[in-house]
Amino acid sequence: MYYYKGAFRDADNFIYFKSDVTLAENDVVILGEKTYFIESVQKEFLLLQKVGSIVEVST
């Protein structure tokens, strides 16, 4: 289990959550009904960006 702390640019609020997998830069995280894009990762700290909606995902 991995524990993360996320924040947004120019904001003082933090989001704390856990994940079964390691998260990396450019990953997309869905927490409840909200979707976030990971701009950067520094240890367990994530810089997040809000995402409106995801239309298509491919690997």
CSV table of N, CA and C in Angstrom, one decimal:
chain,number,residue,atom,x,y,z
A,1,MET,N,0.8,-1.2,0.0
A,1,MET,CA,0.0,0.0,0.0
A,1,MET,C,0.9,1.2,0.0
A,2,TYR,N,0.6,2.2,-0.8
A,2,TYR,CA,1.3,3.4,-1.0
A,2,TYR,C,0.5,4.6,-0.5
A,3,TYR,N,1.0,5.5,0.3
A,3,TYR,CA,0.3,6.6,0.8
A,3,TYR,C,0.8,7.9,0.1
A,4,TYR,N,-0.1,8.8,-0.3
A,4,TYR,CA,0.3,9.9,-1.1
A,4,TYR,C,-0.4,11.2,-0.5
A,5,LYS,N,0.3,12.3,-0.7
A,5,LYS,CA,-0.2,13.6,-0.4
A,5,LYS,C,-0.2,14.4,-1.7
A,6,GLY,N,-1.3,15.0,-2.1
A,6,GLY,CA,-1.4,15.7,-3.3
A,6,GLY,C,-1.8,17.2,-3.1
A,7,ALA,N,-1.3,18.1,-4.0
A,7,ALA,CA,-1.7,19.5,-3.9
A,7,ALA,C,-1.8,20.0,-5.3
A,8,PHE,N,-2.5,21.2,-5.4
A,8,PHE,CA,-2.6,21.9,-6.6
A,8,PHE,C,-1.7,23.2,-6.6
A,9,ARG,N,-1.3,23.6,-7.8
A,9,ARG,CA,-0.5,24.8,-7.9
A,9,ARG,C,-1.3,26.0,-7.3
A,10,ASP,N,-0.6,26.8,-6.6
A,10,ASP,CA,-1.1,28.0,-5.9
A,10,ASP,C,-2.3,27.8,-5.0
A,11,ALA,N,-2.3,26.6,-4.3
A,11,ALA,CA,-3.4,26.3,-3.4
A,11,ALA,C,-2.7,25.8,-2.1
A,12,ASP,N,-3.4,26.0,-1.0
A,12,ASP,CA,-2.9,25.5,0.3
A,12,ASP,C,-3.6,24.2,0.7
A,13,ASN,N,-4.6,23.7,0.0
A,13,ASN,CA,-5.3,22.5,0.3
A,13,ASN,C,-4.5,21.3,-0.1
A,14,PHE,N,-4.6,20.2,0.7
A,14,PHE,CA,-4.0,18.9,0.3
A,14,PHE,C,-5.0,17.8,0.2
A,15,ILE,N,-4.7,16.8,-0.6
A,15,ILE,CA,-5.5,15.6,-0.7
A,15,ILE,C,-4.6,14.5,-0.2
A,16,TYR,N,-5.1,13.7,0.7
A,16,TYR,CA,-4.4,12.5,1.2
A,16,TYR,C,-5.1,11.3,0.8
A,17,PHE,N,-4.4,10.3,0.2
A,17,PHE,CA,-5.1,9.1,-0.3
A,17,PHE,C,-4.0,8.0,-0.3
A,18,LYS,N,-4.5,6.7,-0.5
A,18,LYS,CA,-3.6,5.6,-0.6
A,18,LYS,C,-3.9,4.8,-1.9
A,19,SER,N,-2.9,4.1,-2.4
A,19,SER,CA,-3.1,3.4,-3.7
A,19,SER,C,-2.4,2.0,-3.6
A,20,ASP,N,-2.9,1.1,-4.3
A,20,ASP,CA,-2.3,-0.2,-4.4
A,20,ASP,C,-1.1,-0.3,-5.3
A,21,VAL,N,-1.0,0.7,-6.2
A,21,VAL,CA,0.1,0.7,-7.2
A,21,VAL,C,0.9,2.0,-7.0
A,22,THR,N,2.1,2.0,-7.5
A,22,THR,CA,3.0,3.2,-7.4
A,22,THR,C,2.5,4.2,-8.5
A,23,LEU,N,2.3,5.4,-8.2
A,23,LEU,CA,1.9,6.4,-9.1
A,23,LEU,C,3.1,7.2,-9.7
A,24,ALA,N,3.0,7.6,-10.9
A,24,ALA,CA,4.1,8.3,-11.6
A,24,ALA,C,3.6,9.5,-12.3
A,25,GLU,N,4.6,10.3,-12.8
A,25,GLU,CA,4.2,11.5,-13.5
A,25,GLU,C,3.4,11.2,-14.7
A,26,ASN,N,2.4,12.0,-15.1
A,26,ASN,CA,1.6,11.8,-16.2
A,26,ASN,C,0.5,10.8,-16.0
A,27,ASP,N,0.4,10.2,-14.9
A,27,ASP,CA,-0.7,9.2,-14.6
A,27,ASP,C,-2.0,10.0,-14.3
A,28,VAL,N,-3.1,9.4,-14.4
A,28,VAL,CA,-4.4,10.0,-14.1
A,28,VAL,C,-5.0,9.2,-12.9
A,29,VAL,N,-5.5,10.0,-11.9
A,29,VAL,CA,-6.0,9.4,-10.7
A,29,VAL,C,-7.5,9.8,-10.6
A,30,ILE,N,-8.4,8.8,-10.4
A,30,ILE,CA,-9.8,9.1,-10.2
A,30,ILE,C,-10.1,8.8,-8.7
A,31,LEU,N,-10.5,9.9,-8.0
A,31,LEU,CA,-10.9,9.8,-6.6
A,31,LEU,C,-12.3,10.2,-6.5
A,32,GLY,N,-13.2,9.2,-6.2
A,32,GLY,CA,-14.6,9.5,-6.2
A,32,GLY,C,-15.1,9.9,-7.5
A,33,GLU,N,-15.7,11.1,-7.6
A,33,GLU,CA,-16.2,11.6,-8.9
A,33,GLU,C,-15.2,12.6,-9.5
A,34,LYS,N,-14.1,12.8,-8.9
A,34,LYS,CA,-13.1,13.8,-9.4
A,34,LYS,C,-11.9,13.1,-10.1
A,35,THR,N,-11.4,13.7,-11.1
A,35,THR,CA,-10.3,13.2,-11.9
A,35,THR,C,-9.1,14.1,-11.8
A,36,TYR,N,-7.9,13.6,-11.6
A,36,TYR,CA,-6.7,14.5,-11.5
A,36,TYR,C,-5.6,13.9,-12.4
A,37,PHE,N,-4.8,14.8,-12.9
A,37,PHE,CA,-3.7,14.5,-13.7
A,37,PHE,C,-2.5,14.8,-12.8
A,38,ILE,N,-1.5,13.9,-12.8
A,38,ILE,CA,-0.3,14.1,-12.0
A,38,ILE,C,0.8,14.8,-12.8
A,39,GLU,N,1.0,16.1,-12.4
A,39,GLU,CA,2.0,16.9,-13.1
A,39,GLU,C,3.5,16.4,-12.8
A,40,SER,N,3.7,16.2,-11.5
A,40,SER,CA,5.0,15.8,-11.0
A,40,SER,C,4.9,15.0,-9.7
A,41,VAL,N,5.9,14.2,-9.5
A,41,VAL,CA,6.0,13.3,-8.3
A,41,VAL,C,7.3,13.6,-7.6
A,42,GLN,N,7.3,13.9,-6.3
A,42,GLN,CA,8.5,14.0,-5.5
A,42,GLN,C,8.3,13.2,-4.2
A,43,LYS,N,8.8,12.0,-4.2
A,43,LYS,CA,8.6,11.0,-3.2
A,43,LYS,C,7.1,10.7,-3.1
A,44,GLU,N,6.5,10.9,-2.0
A,44,GLU,CA,5.0,10.6,-1.9
A,44,GLU,C,4.2,11.9,-2.1
A,45,PHE,N,4.8,12.9,-2.6
A,45,PHE,CA,4.1,14.2,-2.8
A,45,PHE,C,3.8,14.4,-4.3
A,46,LEU,N,2.5,14.6,-4.6
A,46,LEU,CA,2.1,14.8,-6.0
A,46,LEU,C,1.6,16.2,-6.3
A,47,LEU,N,2.0,16.7,-7.4
A,47,LEU,CA,1.5,18.0,-7.9
A,47,LEU,C,0.4,17.6,-8.8
A,48,LEU,N,-0.9,18.0,-8.5
A,48,LEU,CA,-2.0,17.6,-9.3
A,48,LEU,C,-2.6,18.7,-10.1
A,49,GLN,N,-3.3,18.3,-11.2
A,49,GLN,CA,-4.1,19.3,-12.0
A,49,GLN,C,-5.5,18.6,-12.2
A,50,LYS,N,-6.5,19.4,-12.0
A,50,LYS,CA,-7.9,18.9,-12.2
A,50,LYS,C,-8.2,18.6,-13.6
A,51,VAL,N,-8.9,17.6,-13.9
A,51,VAL,CA,-9.3,17.2,-15.3
A,51,VAL,C,-10.8,17.2,-15.4
A,52,GLY,N,-11.3,17.8,-16.5
A,52,GLY,CA,-12.8,17.9,-16.6
A,52,GLY,C,-13.4,16.5,-16.9
A,53,SER,N,-13.0,15.8,-18.0
A,53,SER,CA,-13.5,14.5,-18.2
A,53,SER,C,-12.5,13.8,-19.2
A,54,ILE,N,-12.6,12.5,-19.1
A,54,ILE,CA,-11.7,11.6,-20.0
A,54,ILE,C,-12.6,11.0,-21.1
A,55,VAL,N,-12.3,11.3,-22.3
A,55,VAL,CA,-13.1,10.8,-23.4
A,55,VAL,C,-12.6,9.4,-23.9
A,56,GLU,N,-11.3,9.2,-24.0
A,56,GLU,CA,-10.8,7.9,-24.4
A,56,GLU,C,-9.4,7.6,-23.8
A,57,VAL,N,-9.2,6.4,-23.5
A,57,VAL,CA,-7.9,6.0,-22.9
A,57,VAL,C,-7.4,4.8,-23.7
A,58,SER,N,-6.1,4.9,-24.0
A,58,SER,CA,-5.5,3.8,-24.8
A,58,SER,C,-4.1,3.5,-24.1
A,59,THR,N,-3.6,2.2,-24.3
A,59,THR,CA,-2.3,1.9,-23.8
A,59,THR,C,-1.4,1.4,-24.9
